[in-house]
Amino acid sequence: MEISKPEFLQLYYYLLLTRAVEERVTVLYRQGRIAGGVYTSHGMEAISVGYACALQSDDIAAPFHRDMGAFLVRGITPGEIVAQYLGKRTGPTKGKDGNVHLGDLNRGIFAFVSHLADNLPVAVGAALAFKLRGESRVVVTNTGDGGTSRGDFHEALNLASVRKLPVIFFCNNNQYAYSTPLHHQMAIQDVVERAKAYAIPGEIVDGNDVAAIYLMAQSAIQRARAGGGPTFIECKTMRMHGHSEHDSAKYVPRELLEEWKKKDPILKAEQSLKQLGYVDDVELLEVRKRVEKDIEAAVEFAEQSPLPEGPETLEGVYAETLVEVLA
Amino acid sequence: MMTTAVAHEVTYLEAISEALDEEMSQDERVFLLGEDIGPYGGAFRITEGFQEKYGEWRVFDTPLSESGIVGAAIGAAMMGMRPIVEMQFADFISCAFDQITEMAAKNHYRWGAAVPMVIRAPYGGGVHGGPFHSVCPEAWFFHTPGLKLVAPSTAYDAKGLLKSAIRDNNPVLYFEHKFLYRRVKETLPPEDFFVPIGEAEIKRKGRDLSVITYGAMVHIALEAAEQLDQEGIDLEVVDLRTLSPLDRHTIVDSVGKTSKVIVLHEATKTGGIGAEISALLAEECFSSLDAPILRIAAPDTPVPYSPPLEEFFLPKARDVIAAARQLVAY
Ligand SMILES: Cc1ncc(C[n+]2csc(CCOP(=O)(O)OP(=O)(O)O)c2C)c(N)n1
């Protein structure tokens, strides 16, 4: 499959935007402006940008905590993201939750819970709804390597596979789960081996190659839409920052980070864009400038937004009205 | 990690480390398992240096599998070991729910197989953790016969209760409050000491009304007591320390003496520990009560993230003060 210039430029824009949003949020965190934790996808942006760009607007993304790109691609604005981190009322959870614990049914993106892999059976359930109604919509979800050790992961894969549900399981294999290296997490080298046990076709892709991820997501999505059932896609990558921004990650060998720094997904995308003859340096700079402007506007929006007031704590425990979902 | 020899000041967090260290060095059967507890020393660094001292097997880094970890601890416990599981956050204990409530809690009752194990659960709010890093899940387990639940409020109790929990022959859920980790300190005696499971402690003697509480709220109650003292209102603060089994005597005696009571906890109100205590008091102290039983607890919502919301959510000394004035005037 070929990737067109507008498609690639869109991927590139979201790679840059994701990095920029997270970098800005990290600065705010260091300034003590963010009350809670910050978990970035630095160096792993290609995964969620790639899969999210492959979705149609009525599909569903069910991301996890390294998937900032998916939120942005699905239309959560950078301003909303920063507002969420700052606990502002204009964040998608109105201050009820922090970091990327957010979602919006109307924009086709689920909010995950911290409990790793809990979002996978839920993603499968969304796919089940599509199947029940005979719709050709699909769900893409993602988990870390660590999350695949939980029972919910296995239950989700099995459930999806026995009924060939239209769900694509991504796995961000960044080699660490907090401080736990992969060899303490599982006795296999490739997480994709896990999919075999459930007869789910598995693929391995370079997790830092946004174009490859995008194309692979597209073909898995196509297969799922046609009734071919789930696919499992393992993205090989590296967690370049600590588990969260408070963690210096001394347990990660520096050489490993140096090695992966050279494989930075943004650098890689720029090289490919040039190789394909799609852009020159001037055009790349334009995208950067656009991103910078977007970030400034986002921070301004978030800073000017009000904090919620105490009694708002009590709102929304039960559903009084139903959000009309895209159908 | 340090070994105790002389009286010394430690934080609540260090007291937990000391208890683990002392029990591990005295009893080979005691071992730790959990996520990131080895070289990393745990999310809160409670087991920092432990793996160097006790080796990879006794400080066992696990895959990310709470249900598996708790189940494995149960199996090892039945085989004569004394496992201590660290939940990275108490919130994730829900992933191990059935191993705790079905296997650990029911084994001895059904077939006489004791399960001497401890699950350490760093819990509680006030640290801007949001809905999934702040929860007080004790009531989920309070309703389960066969489990013991402890929730210390001081460094002394943290150490003494953990040592007792490790030596207990039953599954003990040990709720350690994250907000207290580095905020409370105390000079601990040099010798081995234990705080018995099942015994509450009067943290402040008082005449006018009893506040029955535990965990971080003990400090809120003491803060309120200080301020009320200036108004001539004398609070008695009962620190439950153990939630299951409840120390009914201390609760009933205190309220029998003061005739007025506030039940205070950080967990949400409905179906919380306070509901049980209120029912107990209604059953056993009805004739000595001079005013309605008042409960102060978090509202029935998840723990919100944004600081003004979390501030609203958590019970405060001013809530206790207002309730105390109301009761005194009753
Ligand atoms: C059930 C559960 N246990 C523990 C945690 C605490 N925790 C948060 S992220 C994390 C590591 C996750 O590793 P992985 O799934 O590989 O994703 P990564 O963060 O490396 O992208 C841990 C242990 C959690 N969120 N959920």
XYZ file of C-alpha atoms in Angstrom, chain A residues 25-218:
194
model
C 2.530 19.698 29.909
C 5.847 18.450 31.314
C 7.053 22.022 31.683
C 3.855 22.928 33.516
C 4.376 19.894 35.737
C 7.929 20.961 36.585
C 6.615 24.401 37.444
C 4.298 22.785 39.957
C 1.218 23.790 38.007
C -0.130 20.269 37.582
C -1.383 18.610 40.727
C -1.301 15.008 39.509
C 1.046 12.785 37.540
C 2.203 13.168 33.948
C 2.813 10.089 31.790
C 4.148 10.845 28.353
C 4.378 8.958 25.090
C 7.674 10.627 24.210
C 9.341 8.555 21.494
C 6.210 6.406 21.086
C 3.949 8.974 19.451
C 3.845 7.091 16.170
C 1.709 4.303 17.582
C -1.407 6.135 18.618
C -1.083 8.731 15.881
C -0.766 5.929 13.344
C -3.711 3.866 14.442
C -5.993 6.807 15.143
C -5.414 8.328 11.715
C -6.481 5.033 10.174
C -9.928 5.230 11.795
C -13.050 6.707 10.270
C -15.001 9.237 12.241
C -17.671 6.780 13.426
C -15.155 4.173 14.602
C -13.999 3.951 18.195
C -10.568 4.367 19.724
C -10.048 2.828 23.164
C -6.601 4.074 24.110
C -4.386 3.716 27.175
C -1.989 6.056 28.952
C 0.664 6.336 26.222
C -1.820 7.378 23.569
C -1.915 11.150 23.639
C -1.815 11.109 19.842
C -5.104 9.243 19.616
C -6.887 11.871 21.696
C -5.628 14.649 19.468
C -6.423 12.833 16.238
C -9.937 12.062 17.451
C -10.455 15.775 17.927
C -9.812 16.418 21.586
C -8.176 19.818 21.307
C -4.786 20.620 22.791
C -6.574 23.257 24.856
C -8.878 20.660 26.341
C -5.895 18.429 27.114
C -4.015 21.161 28.951
C -7.210 22.165 30.754
C -7.664 18.566 31.863
C -4.149 18.463 33.288
C -4.719 21.739 35.090
C -7.969 20.414 36.551
C -10.022 23.064 34.755
C -13.733 22.937 34.126
C -13.151 23.061 30.375
C -11.290 19.770 30.387
C -13.360 16.886 29.044
C -13.890 15.493 32.557
C -14.571 18.967 34.004
C -11.838 18.419 36.588
C -13.126 15.076 37.783
C -10.139 13.226 36.403
C -6.591 14.095 35.407
C -3.985 13.474 32.710
C -5.266 11.526 29.689
C -8.054 9.869 31.638
C -10.591 11.426 29.330
C -12.887 10.558 26.510
C -15.852 11.673 24.485
C -18.423 9.351 22.952
C -19.263 11.906 20.314
C -15.702 12.058 19.150
C -15.399 8.294 19.211
C -12.834 7.938 21.958
C -13.199 6.059 25.222
C -11.716 7.147 28.533
C -9.660 4.390 30.087
C -9.320 3.637 33.780
C -5.937 3.278 35.461
C -6.432 -0.410 36.020
C -4.389 -1.720 33.142
C -6.107 -3.840 30.504
C -9.558 -3.070 31.890
C -10.216 -1.115 28.711
C -9.738 -4.142 26.457
C -12.910 -6.108 27.239
C -14.774 -2.816 26.996
C -13.348 -2.234 23.534
C -14.493 -5.731 22.621
C -17.976 -4.871 23.849
C -18.153 -1.855 21.571
C -17.187 -4.113 18.686
C -19.888 -6.537 19.771
C -22.471 -3.743 19.548
C -21.347 -2.996 16.003
C -21.570 -6.660 15.082
C -25.017 -7.028 16.654
C -26.316 -4.098 14.654
C -24.655 -5.184 11.442
C -22.560 -2.012 11.232
C -19.181 -1.938 9.577
C -17.595 0.152 12.332
C -14.496 -1.024 14.139
C -12.700 -0.479 17.427
C -8.981 -0.030 17.915
C -7.550 -0.440 21.371
C -4.058 -0.417 22.833
C -2.213 -1.774 25.837
C 1.338 -1.786 27.130
C 3.426 -4.919 27.359
C 2.801 -4.970 31.107
C -0.943 -4.772 30.675
C -0.886 -8.036 28.721
C -0.105 -9.911 31.940
C -3.533 -9.195 33.338
C -6.454 -11.565 33.023
C -8.654 -8.951 31.394
C -6.276 -8.855 28.453
C -6.636 -12.579 27.876
C -10.363 -12.590 28.399
C -10.732 -9.778 25.892
C -8.687 -11.487 23.198
C -10.493 -14.744 23.631
C -13.926 -13.172 23.597
C -13.119 -11.165 20.489
C -11.669 -14.112 18.665
C -14.345 -16.746 19.236
C -16.913 -14.425 17.689
C -14.638 -12.683 15.190
C -15.467 -9.233 16.464
C -14.283 -6.116 14.642
C -11.585 -5.020 17.075
C -7.883 -4.419 16.553
C -5.582 -4.890 19.511
C -2.457 -2.795 19.471
C 0.337 -3.407 21.922
C 2.859 -0.723 22.696
C 5.862 -2.848 23.604
C 8.178 -0.233 25.053
C 10.232 -2.858 26.899
C 9.412 -1.671 30.387
C 6.376 -1.651 32.617
C 7.290 0.961 35.180
C 10.633 -0.527 36.335
C 9.877 -4.062 35.166
C 11.795 -5.169 32.078
C 10.080 -7.382 29.545
C 11.922 -10.552 30.599
C 10.400 -10.287 34.068
C 7.010 -9.632 32.574
C 6.792 -12.621 30.242
C 8.837 -15.612 29.148
C 8.401 -14.832 25.455
C 10.292 -12.281 23.408
C 7.455 -11.081 21.241
C 4.187 -10.102 22.868
C 2.440 -11.096 19.648
C 2.956 -14.721 20.673
C 0.133 -14.192 23.108
C -2.305 -13.643 20.239
C -1.529 -17.051 18.749
C -3.150 -18.798 21.669
C -6.405 -17.120 20.706
C -6.003 -17.750 16.966
C -5.784 -14.023 16.361
C -3.551 -13.088 13.430
C -0.558 -11.210 14.778
C 1.833 -8.705 13.294
C 4.983 -7.011 14.470
C 5.693 -3.487 13.323
C 8.367 -0.889 13.970
C 6.690 1.194 16.650
C 8.625 4.277 15.613
C 7.531 4.179 11.989
C 4.302 6.091 11.780
C 3.663 5.262 8.130
C 4.130 1.545 8.694
C 1.796 1.615 11.680
C -0.805 3.585 9.775
C -0.749 1.201 6.838
C -0.858 -1.855 9.021
C -3.764 -0.424 11.000
C -5.570 0.277 7.757
